[in-house]
Amino acid sequence: MSINRKWIFAGLGVVISLVFLWLAFSNLELAAVIGYIRQVQPGWLALSVVVFIVSVILIAWRWSFLLRAEAIPLSYLTQVVMIGYMGNNVYPFRTGEVLRAVLLRQRYRVPLARSATTIIVERVFDGLVMLAFIFIALLFINAPSPEIQATARVGGPLFMGAVMVFFALALRPGLLRGLLRRVCRVLPARLAQIVNGIGEGILAGLEGLRSPKDLAGAVLASFISWLVHAGVYALVALAFGLQPGFPAMLLAVGMVNLAGLIPASPGQIGIFEYFGGLALVAVGVPREQAKAFALVTHVVVWLPATALGFYYLLRQGLGWSAITHAGELDEMESHAAG
């Protein structure tokens, strides 16, 4: 992607975030929002940060099932996941996902295509969990907004289709290999070798779906990690003196994360506040308090991930420039290895 095109897409993301910020906070008494924030109990917020870190460890545990790489310690995977969150929080184009793949390539020689495929599979699993959360929540919430219903209608077919494609490739790898053979016949030898290597890396990244044990572990870890993450929202609600019920927290988690598909600015600015607030409004929480909750929850999940992610990035011997040049890191490593 050219530099000019990158700036155009980045600018579009900023515009989208500004629109959703306006939608989230227009026609509100901002003084009331600030007043609710001032009344939060810091003890609950501190506990929510601890629970958030636990949820990240569980996400890393889930990744280990998909990677099927016992030689990679869970502690290192946790650091890489946190670095990925940080990259996504501060830089556009899902740079954090690239950083995750590149760091595994550098440290443990995991092919980029393989690790990138596992990350994509992670996102599909996340989407299915979010849909499950929304549907479960709707069993207890009688009057969901049109936005909530639309999210479920759009997300359901999208993620179910992705699951079908991934399982088809995982269970019948000959489909992709046959396609690759036909494509490679018309390509120059060097390019054909590269394309074939990427294809094999993709199939390797899908190995976890072929193993019943690893698949069960990944699915179980997906639900456990996101249930713990919903606990973060519940603790923030307690900090506000709210007890909207756990279904509302599941709805908030589902809405916020499915809305992450919207190409807004890094860190889901505006998206988080708009969709996170919808969930609490749906259960009768005043709009000002619901938006204050969404804003504080956003800080709770954004700030620790960004700070710890950058700290772990520095421990890898990399700096801020690694975020802005993530796509070049693998090329640098390849030259060093050669």
mmCIF file of C-alpha atoms in Angstrom:
data_model
loop_
_atom_site.group_PDB
_atom_site.id
_atom_site.type_symbol
_atom_site.label_atom_id
_atom_site.label_comp_id
_atom_site.label_asym_id
_atom_site.label_seq_id
_atom_site.Cartn_x
_atom_site.Cartn_y
_atom_site.Cartn_z
ATOM 1 C CA MET A 1 0.000 0.000 0.000
ATOM 2 C CA SER A 2 1.449 3.380 -1.023
ATOM 3 C CA ILE A 3 2.120 6.074 1.566
ATOM 4 C CA ASN A 4 -0.552 8.373 0.114
ATOM 5 C CA ARG A 5 -3.150 5.612 0.187
ATOM 6 C CA LYS A 6 -2.208 4.770 3.769
ATOM 7 C CA TRP A 7 -2.761 8.386 4.798
ATOM 8 C CA ILE A 8 -6.128 8.422 3.016
ATOM 9 C CA PHE A 9 -7.318 5.299 4.842
ATOM 10 C CA ALA A 10 -5.919 6.556 8.151
ATOM 11 C CA GLY A 11 -7.718 9.856 7.657
ATOM 12 C CA LEU A 12 -10.937 8.028 6.834
ATOM 13 C CA GLY A 13 -10.591 6.100 10.091
ATOM 14 C CA VAL A 14 -10.249 9.344 12.039
ATOM 15 C CA VAL A 15 -13.369 10.729 10.364
ATOM 16 C CA ILE A 16 -15.319 7.571 11.223
ATOM 17 C CA SER A 17 -14.184 7.802 14.857
ATOM 18 C CA LEU A 18 -15.211 11.455 15.056
ATOM 19 C CA VAL A 19 -18.643 10.598 13.663
ATOM 20 C CA PHE A 20 -19.171 7.885 16.276
ATOM 21 C CA LEU A 21 -17.889 10.151 19.055
ATOM 22 C CA TRP A 22 -20.477 12.697 17.984
ATOM 23 C CA LEU A 23 -23.180 10.021 17.898
ATOM 24 C CA ALA A 24 -22.119 8.788 21.339
ATOM 25 C CA PHE A 25 -22.045 12.149 23.104
ATOM 26 C CA SER A 26 -24.429 14.376 21.172
ATOM 27 C CA ASN A 27 -27.581 15.478 22.996
ATOM 28 C CA LEU A 28 -26.034 14.531 26.323
ATOM 29 C CA GLU A 29 -25.386 16.630 29.391
ATOM 30 C CA LEU A 30 -21.584 16.408 29.399
ATOM 31 C CA ALA A 31 -21.475 17.806 32.923
ATOM 32 C CA ALA A 32 -23.517 14.805 34.050
ATOM 33 C CA VAL A 33 -21.146 12.421 32.232
ATOM 34 C CA ILE A 34 -18.170 14.005 33.997
ATOM 35 C CA GLY A 35 -20.032 13.888 37.300
ATOM 36 C CA TYR A 36 -20.596 10.151 36.981
ATOM 37 C CA ILE A 37 -16.915 9.617 36.174
ATOM 38 C CA ARG A 38 -15.859 11.572 39.261
ATOM 39 C CA GLN A 39 -17.949 9.284 41.455
ATOM 40 C CA VAL A 40 -16.268 6.022 40.405
ATOM 41 C CA GLN A 41 -14.686 3.900 43.109
ATOM 42 C CA PRO A 42 -10.980 3.414 42.262
ATOM 43 C CA GLY A 43 -10.713 0.092 44.074
ATOM 44 C CA TRP A 44 -13.038 -1.607 41.600
ATOM 45 C CA LEU A 45 -11.135 -0.037 38.709
ATOM 46 C CA ALA A 46 -7.820 -1.365 40.025
ATOM 47 C CA LEU A 47 -9.305 -4.848 40.289
ATOM 48 C CA SER A 48 -10.692 -4.560 36.746
ATOM 49 C CA VAL A 49 -7.175 -3.894 35.439
ATOM 50 C CA VAL A 50 -5.905 -7.067 37.130
ATOM 51 C CA VAL A 51 -8.747 -9.101 35.628
ATOM 52 C CA PHE A 52 -8.031 -7.599 32.204
ATOM 53 C CA ILE A 53 -4.425 -8.808 32.398
ATOM 54 C CA VAL A 54 -5.686 -12.282 33.333
ATOM 55 C CA SER A 55 -7.922 -12.227 30.243
ATOM 56 C CA VAL A 56 -4.896 -11.448 28.066
ATOM 57 C CA ILE A 57 -3.031 -14.428 29.537
ATOM 58 C CA LEU A 58 -6.017 -16.602 28.645
ATOM 59 C CA ILE A 59 -6.028 -15.223 25.093
ATOM 60 C CA ALA A 60 -2.361 -16.228 24.827
ATOM 61 C CA TRP A 61 -3.293 -19.676 26.155
ATOM 62 C CA ARG A 62 -5.884 -19.962 23.373
ATOM 63 C CA TRP A 63 -3.239 -18.989 20.809
ATOM 64 C CA SER A 64 -0.993 -21.834 21.996
ATOM 65 C CA PHE A 65 -3.650 -24.367 20.910
ATOM 66 C CA LEU A 66 -3.840 -22.870 17.433
ATOM 67 C CA LEU A 67 -0.061 -22.640 17.055
ATOM 68 C CA ARG A 68 0.461 -26.200 18.312
ATOM 69 C CA ALA A 69 3.943 -25.101 19.356
ATOM 70 C CA GLU A 70 4.767 -26.416 22.812
ATOM 71 C CA ALA A 71 8.272 -24.943 22.652
ATOM 72 C CA ILE A 72 6.901 -21.396 22.935
ATOM 73 C CA PRO A 73 6.340 -20.489 26.615
ATOM 74 C CA LEU A 74 2.973 -19.075 27.610
ATOM 75 C CA SER A 75 4.769 -16.119 29.194
ATOM 76 C CA TYR A 76 6.290 -15.163 25.842
ATOM 77 C CA LEU A 77 2.993 -15.589 23.990
ATOM 78 C CA THR A 78 1.357 -13.326 26.583
ATOM 79 C CA GLN A 79 3.959 -10.639 25.964
ATOM 80 C CA VAL A 80 3.458 -10.906 22.205
ATOM 81 C CA VAL A 81 -0.331 -10.679 22.544
ATOM 82 C CA MET A 82 0.055 -7.571 24.710
ATOM 83 C CA ILE A 83 2.407 -6.061 22.124
ATOM 84 C CA GLY A 84 -0.222 -6.796 19.495
ATOM 85 C CA TYR A 85 -2.881 -4.990 21.514
ATOM 86 C CA MET A 86 -0.570 -2.025 21.896
ATOM 87 C CA GLY A 87 0.135 -1.903 18.165
ATOM 88 C CA ASN A 88 -3.569 -1.969 17.351
ATOM 89 C CA ASN A 89 -4.230 0.730 19.952
ATOM 90 C CA VAL A 90 -1.782 3.296 18.602
ATOM 91 C CA TYR A 91 -1.337 2.607 14.898
ATOM 92 C CA PRO A 92 -3.817 1.921 12.069
ATOM 93 C CA PHE A 93 -4.114 -1.066 9.714
ATOM 94 C CA ARG A 94 -4.099 -3.673 12.527
ATOM 95 C CA THR A 95 -0.348 -3.220 12.878
ATOM 96 C CA GLY A 96 -0.403 -5.160 16.132
ATOM 97 C CA GLU A 97 -1.302 -8.359 14.294
ATOM 98 C CA VAL A 98 1.706 -7.894 12.017
ATOM 99 C CA LEU A 99 3.937 -7.343 15.044
ATOM 100 C CA ARG A 100 2.724 -10.581 16.614
ATOM 101 C CA ALA A 101 3.522 -12.608 13.514
ATOM 102 C CA VAL A 102 6.896 -10.955 13.014
ATOM 103 C CA LEU A 103 7.995 -11.421 16.631
ATOM 104 C CA LEU A 104 7.250 -15.150 16.487
ATOM 105 C CA ARG A 105 9.194 -15.310 13.242
ATOM 106 C CA GLN A 106 12.189 -13.598 14.795
ATOM 107 C CA ARG A 107 12.289 -15.508 18.078
ATOM 108 C CA TYR A 108 11.004 -18.989 17.200
ATOM 109 C CA ARG A 109 11.219 -19.085 13.390
ATOM 110 C CA VAL A 110 7.468 -19.591 13.008
ATOM 111 C CA PRO A 111 6.661 -18.828 9.340
ATOM 112 C CA LEU A 112 4.757 -15.590 8.900
ATOM 113 C CA ALA A 113 1.948 -17.220 6.908
ATOM 114 C CA ARG A 114 1.415 -19.816 9.631
ATOM 115 C CA SER A 115 1.255 -17.373 12.557
ATOM 116 C CA ALA A 116 -0.807 -14.881 10.539
ATOM 117 C CA THR A 117 -3.320 -17.624 9.722
ATOM 118 C CA THR A 118 -3.683 -18.550 13.395
ATOM 119 C CA ILE A 119 -4.321 -14.884 14.195
ATOM 120 C CA ILE A 120 -7.056 -14.733 11.539
ATOM 121 C CA VAL A 121 -8.593 -17.919 12.962
ATOM 122 C CA GLU A 122 -8.479 -16.255 16.385
ATOM 123 C CA ARG A 123 -10.497 -13.345 15.035
ATOM 124 C CA VAL A 124 -13.103 -15.714 13.601
ATOM 125 C CA PHE A 125 -13.387 -17.511 16.947
ATOM 126 C CA ASP A 126 -13.700 -14.135 18.657
ATOM 127 C CA GLY A 127 -16.502 -13.162 16.311
ATOM 128 C CA LEU A 128 -18.416 -16.361 17.036
ATOM 129 C CA VAL A 129 -18.025 -15.855 20.792
ATOM 130 C CA MET A 130 -19.244 -12.270 20.458
ATOM 131 C CA LEU A 131 -22.304 -13.435 18.527
ATOM 132 C CA ALA A 132 -22.978 -16.072 21.179
ATOM 133 C CA PHE A 133 -22.726 -13.392 23.878
ATOM 134 C CA ILE A 134 -25.186 -11.147 22.039
ATOM 135 C CA PHE A 135 -27.701 -13.940 21.447
ATOM 136 C CA ILE A 136 -27.468 -15.074 25.089
ATOM 137 C CA ALA A 137 -27.927 -11.493 26.276
ATOM 138 C CA LEU A 138 -30.969 -11.021 24.054
ATOM 139 C CA LEU A 139 -32.669 -13.884 25.904
ATOM 140 C CA PHE A 140 -32.685 -11.643 28.986
ATOM 141 C CA ILE A 141 -33.012 -8.175 27.445
ATOM 142 C CA ASN A 142 -36.503 -7.538 26.125
ATOM 143 C CA ALA A 143 -36.060 -4.369 24.081
ATOM 144 C CA PRO A 144 -32.770 -4.364 22.171
ATOM 145 C CA SER A 145 -32.072 -1.376 19.957
ATOM 146 C CA PRO A 146 -32.119 -1.617 16.139
ATOM 147 C CA GLU A 147 -28.321 -1.220 16.172
ATOM 148 C CA ILE A 148 -27.954 -4.344 18.323
ATOM 149 C CA GLN A 149 -30.251 -6.356 16.079
ATOM 150 C CA ALA A 150 -28.415 -5.164 12.962
ATOM 151 C CA THR A 151 -25.046 -6.153 14.446
ATOM 152 C CA ALA A 152 -26.275 -9.703 15.037
ATOM 153 C CA ARG A 153 -27.827 -9.970 11.576
ATOM 154 C CA VAL A 154 -24.676 -8.789 9.802
ATOM 155 C CA GLY A 155 -22.136 -10.571 11.988
ATOM 156 C CA GLY A 156 -23.834 -13.971 12.006
ATOM 157 C CA PRO A 157 -23.531 -14.863 8.306
ATOM 158 C CA LEU A 158 -20.104 -13.215 8.051
ATOM 159 C CA PHE A 159 -18.422 -15.255 10.767
ATOM 160 C CA MET A 160 -20.270 -18.483 10.031
ATOM 161 C CA GLY A 161 -19.115 -18.213 6.424
ATOM 162 C CA ALA A 162 -15.523 -17.684 7.557
ATOM 163 C CA VAL A 163 -15.723 -20.738 9.827
ATOM 164 C CA MET A 164 -16.967 -22.905 6.969
ATOM 165 C CA VAL A 165 -14.103 -21.768 4.726
ATOM 166 C CA PHE A 166 -11.447 -22.404 7.376
ATOM 167 C CA PHE A 167 -12.758 -25.852 8.265
ATOM 168 C CA ALA A 168 -13.018 -26.788 4.588
ATOM 169 C CA LEU A 169 -9.357 -25.866 4.092
ATOM 170 C CA ALA A 170 -8.283 -27.524 7.338
ATOM 171 C CA LEU A 171 -10.085 -30.816 6.707
ATOM 172 C CA ARG A 172 -9.386 -30.939 2.977
ATOM 173 C CA PRO A 173 -5.965 -29.320 2.461
ATOM 174 C CA GLY A 174 -5.877 -30.796 -1.036
ATOM 175 C CA LEU A 175 -8.351 -28.102 -2.125
ATOM 176 C CA LEU A 176 -5.857 -25.310 -1.500
ATOM 177 C CA ARG A 177 -2.899 -27.333 -2.741
ATOM 178 C CA GLY A 178 -4.727 -28.089 -5.991
ATOM 179 C CA LEU A 179 -5.503 -24.405 -6.480
ATOM 180 C CA LEU A 180 -1.891 -23.507 -5.726
ATOM 181 C CA ARG A 181 -0.606 -26.008 -8.289
ATOM 182 C CA ARG A 182 -2.775 -24.475 -10.999
ATOM 183 C CA VAL A 183 -1.723 -20.944 -10.081
ATOM 184 C CA CYS A 184 1.965 -21.805 -9.788
ATOM 185 C CA ARG A 185 2.046 -23.353 -13.272
ATOM 186 C CA VAL A 186 1.595 -19.924 -14.850
ATOM 187 C CA LEU A 187 3.967 -18.069 -12.520
ATOM 188 C CA PRO A 188 7.734 -17.584 -12.804
ATOM 189 C CA ALA A 189 9.650 -20.187 -10.802
ATOM 190 C CA ARG A 190 10.746 -17.821 -8.028
ATOM 191 C CA LEU A 191 7.275 -16.328 -7.569
ATOM 192 C CA ALA A 192 5.688 -19.786 -7.702
ATOM 193 C CA GLN A 193 7.994 -20.899 -4.890
ATOM 194 C CA ILE A 194 6.952 -17.921 -2.759
ATOM 195 C CA VAL A 195 3.227 -18.443 -3.407
ATOM 196 C CA ASN A 196 3.481 -22.155 -2.648
ATOM 197 C CA GLY A 197 5.362 -21.416 0.587
ATOM 198 C CA ILE A 198 2.639 -19.007 1.687
ATOM 199 C CA GLY A 199 -0.019 -21.608 0.912
ATOM 200 C CA GLU A 200 1.756 -24.267 2.952
ATOM 201 C CA GLY A 201 2.130 -21.775 5.797
ATOM 202 C CA ILE A 202 -1.611 -21.138 5.725
ATOM 203 C CA LEU A 203 -2.324 -24.871 5.903
ATOM 204 C CA ALA A 204 0.129 -25.201 8.793
ATOM 205 C CA GLY A 205 -1.717 -22.400 10.578
ATOM 206 C CA LEU A 206 -4.940 -24.397 10.264
ATOM 207 C CA GLU A 207 -3.478 -27.546 11.840
ATOM 208 C CA GLY A 208 -5.110 -26.687 15.164
ATOM 209 C CA LEU A 209 -8.536 -27.071 13.532
ATOM 210 C CA ARG A 210 -7.711 -30.631 12.437
ATOM 211 C CA SER A 211 -6.813 -31.789 15.938
ATOM 212 C CA PRO A 212 -9.904 -32.463 18.105
ATOM 213 C CA LYS A 213 -7.851 -31.809 21.242
ATOM 214 C CA ASP A 214 -6.431 -28.482 20.053
ATOM 215 C CA LEU A 215 -9.757 -27.393 18.570
ATOM 216 C CA ALA A 216 -11.586 -28.150 21.818
ATOM 217 C CA GLY A 217 -8.892 -26.318 23.770
ATOM 218 C CA ALA A 218 -9.085 -23.271 21.509
ATOM 219 C CA VAL A 219 -12.887 -23.106 21.688
ATOM 220 C CA LEU A 220 -12.900 -23.561 25.469
ATOM 221 C CA ALA A 221 -10.157 -20.970 25.938
ATOM 222 C CA SER A 222 -12.048 -18.547 23.684
ATOM 223 C CA PHE A 223 -15.155 -18.644 25.851
ATOM 224 C CA ILE A 224 -13.248 -18.606 29.144
ATOM 225 C CA SER A 225 -11.038 -15.676 28.142
ATOM 226 C CA TRP A 226 -13.952 -13.562 26.932
ATOM 227 C CA LEU A 227 -16.089 -14.410 29.953
ATOM 228 C CA VAL A 228 -13.228 -13.153 32.112
ATOM 229 C CA HIS A 229 -13.043 -10.083 29.879
ATOM 230 C CA ALA A 230 -16.755 -9.511 30.501
ATOM 231 C CA GLY A 231 -15.831 -9.582 34.169
ATOM 232 C CA VAL A 232 -13.733 -6.467 33.524
ATOM 233 C CA TYR A 233 -16.870 -4.674 32.339
ATOM 234 C CA ALA A 234 -18.804 -5.936 35.367
ATOM 235 C CA LEU A 235 -16.164 -4.577 37.746
ATOM 236 C CA VAL A 236 -16.222 -1.185 36.038
ATOM 237 C CA ALA A 237 -20.006 -1.214 36.391
ATOM 238 C CA LEU A 238 -19.575 -1.835 40.121
ATOM 239 C CA ALA A 239 -17.176 1.121 40.237
ATOM 240 C CA PHE A 240 -20.105 3.220 39.023
ATOM 241 C CA GLY A 241 -22.461 1.636 41.543
ATOM 242 C CA LEU A 242 -24.274 -0.154 38.727
ATOM 243 C CA GLN A 243 -25.631 -3.693 38.751
ATOM 244 C CA PRO A 244 -27.189 -4.076 35.301
ATOM 245 C CA GLY A 245 -26.728 -7.848 35.306
ATOM 246 C CA PHE A 246 -24.125 -10.018 33.590
ATOM 247 C CA PRO A 247 -26.180 -10.382 30.366
ATOM 248 C CA ALA A 248 -25.756 -6.632 29.844
ATOM 249 C CA MET A 249 -21.999 -7.075 30.206
ATOM 250 C CA LEU A 250 -22.023 -9.886 27.646
ATOM 251 C CA LEU A 251 -23.991 -7.628 25.330
ATOM 252 C CA ALA A 252 -21.518 -4.776 25.806
ATOM 253 C CA VAL A 253 -18.512 -7.021 25.110
ATOM 254 C CA GLY A 254 -20.186 -8.505 22.048
ATOM 255 C CA MET A 255 -21.254 -5.169 20.608
ATOM 256 C CA VAL A 256 -17.913 -3.430 21.168
ATOM 257 C CA ASN A 257 -15.812 -6.205 19.681
ATOM 258 C CA LEU A 258 -18.011 -6.921 16.668
ATOM 259 C CA ALA A 259 -18.052 -3.191 15.980
ATOM 260 C CA GLY A 260 -14.265 -3.435 15.787
ATOM 261 C CA LEU A 261 -14.828 -4.483 12.172
ATOM 262 C CA ILE A 262 -15.667 -0.845 11.428
ATOM 263 C CA PRO A 263 -12.482 0.757 10.008
ATOM 264 C CA ALA A 264 -12.188 3.525 12.573
ATOM 265 C CA SER A 265 -9.052 5.057 14.087
ATOM 266 C CA PRO A 266 -6.696 2.943 16.245
ATOM 267 C CA GLY A 267 -8.023 1.859 19.615
ATOM 268 C CA GLN A 268 -11.680 1.937 18.506
ATOM 269 C CA ILE A 269 -12.044 5.573 19.537
ATOM 270 C CA GLY A 270 -15.698 6.526 19.259
ATOM 271 C CA ILE A 271 -16.730 2.999 18.299
ATOM 272 C CA PHE A 272 -16.219 1.731 21.845
ATOM 273 C CA GLU A 273 -18.083 4.618 23.450
ATOM 274 C CA TYR A 274 -21.043 4.390 21.079
ATOM 275 C CA PHE A 275 -21.625 0.637 21.063
ATOM 276 C CA GLY A 276 -20.535 0.061 24.664
ATOM 277 C CA GLY A 277 -23.059 2.609 25.849
ATOM 278 C CA LEU A 278 -25.864 1.052 23.796
ATOM 279 C CA ALA A 279 -25.767 -2.119 25.869
ATOM 280 C CA LEU A 280 -26.398 -0.320 29.144
ATOM 281 C CA VAL A 281 -29.022 1.976 27.675
ATOM 282 C CA ALA A 282 -30.827 -1.177 26.501
ATOM 283 C CA VAL A 283 -31.240 -2.288 30.135
ATOM 284 C CA GLY A 284 -32.437 1.086 31.364
ATOM 285 C CA VAL A 285 -29.244 2.828 32.487
ATOM 286 C CA PRO A 286 -29.424 6.612 31.898
ATOM 287 C CA ARG A 287 -27.591 7.626 28.722
ATOM 288 C CA GLU A 288 -25.118 9.896 30.513
ATOM 289 C CA GLN A 289 -24.162 7.159 32.967
ATOM 290 C CA ALA A 290 -23.996 4.548 30.204
ATOM 291 C CA LYS A 291 -21.607 6.684 28.151
ATOM 292 C CA ALA A 292 -19.497 7.435 31.220
ATOM 293 C CA PHE A 293 -19.277 3.687 31.833
ATOM 294 C CA ALA A 294 -18.231 3.046 28.228
ATOM 295 C CA LEU A 295 -15.590 5.779 28.343
ATOM 296 C CA VAL A 296 -14.009 4.531 31.577
ATOM 297 C CA THR A 297 -14.141 0.894 30.451
ATOM 298 C CA HIS A 298 -12.350 1.915 27.270
ATOM 299 C CA VAL A 299 -9.563 3.487 29.318
ATOM 300 C CA VAL A 300 -9.323 0.374 31.512
ATOM 301 C CA VAL A 301 -8.743 -1.938 28.540
ATOM 302 C CA TRP A 302 -6.707 0.541 26.466
ATOM 303 C CA LEU A 303 -4.196 2.020 28.896
ATOM 304 C CA PRO A 304 -2.746 -1.139 30.545
ATOM 305 C CA ALA A 305 -2.482 -2.944 27.199
ATOM 306 C CA THR A 306 -0.720 0.000 25.592
ATOM 307 C CA ALA A 307 1.680 0.605 28.480
ATOM 308 C CA LEU A 308 2.554 -3.064 29.043
ATOM 309 C CA GLY A 309 2.731 -3.743 25.317
ATOM 310 C CA PHE A 310 5.240 -0.969 24.789
ATOM 311 C CA TYR A 311 7.244 -2.165 27.804
ATOM 312 C CA TYR A 312 7.397 -5.694 26.374
ATOM 313 C CA LEU A 313 8.324 -4.297 22.964
ATOM 314 C CA LEU A 314 11.307 -2.541 24.535
ATOM 315 C CA ARG A 315 12.290 -5.821 26.206
ATOM 316 C CA GLN A 316 12.414 -7.366 22.730
ATOM 317 C CA GLY A 317 15.107 -4.828 21.870
ATOM 318 C CA LEU A 318 12.715 -2.893 19.643
ATOM 319 C CA GLY A 319 11.431 0.656 19.900
ATOM 320 C CA TRP A 320 8.595 2.845 18.708
ATOM 321 C CA SER A 321 9.850 2.687 15.131
ATOM 322 C CA ALA A 322 9.088 -1.051 15.143
ATOM 323 C CA ILE A 323 5.389 -0.186 15.212
ATOM 324 C CA THR A 324 5.519 2.135 12.232
ATOM 325 C CA HIS A 325 7.746 -0.236 10.241
ATOM 326 C CA ALA A 326 6.250 -3.566 11.303
ATOM 327 C CA GLY A 327 5.979 -4.765 7.743
ATOM 328 C CA GLU A 328 9.722 -4.335 7.251
ATOM 329 C CA LEU A 329 10.841 -6.288 10.326
ATOM 330 C CA ASP A 330 10.605 -9.689 8.686
ATOM 331 C CA GLU A 331 12.627 -8.505 5.719
ATOM 332 C CA MET A 332 15.319 -7.217 8.099
ATOM 333 C CA GLU A 333 15.345 -10.542 9.923
ATOM 334 C CA SER A 334 15.590 -12.488 6.665
ATOM 335 C CA HIS A 335 18.628 -10.477 5.582
ATOM 336 C CA ALA A 336 20.251 -11.039 8.971
ATOM 337 C CA ALA A 337 19.621 -14.786 8.756
ATOM 338 C CA GLY A 338 21.021 -14.932 5.235
#
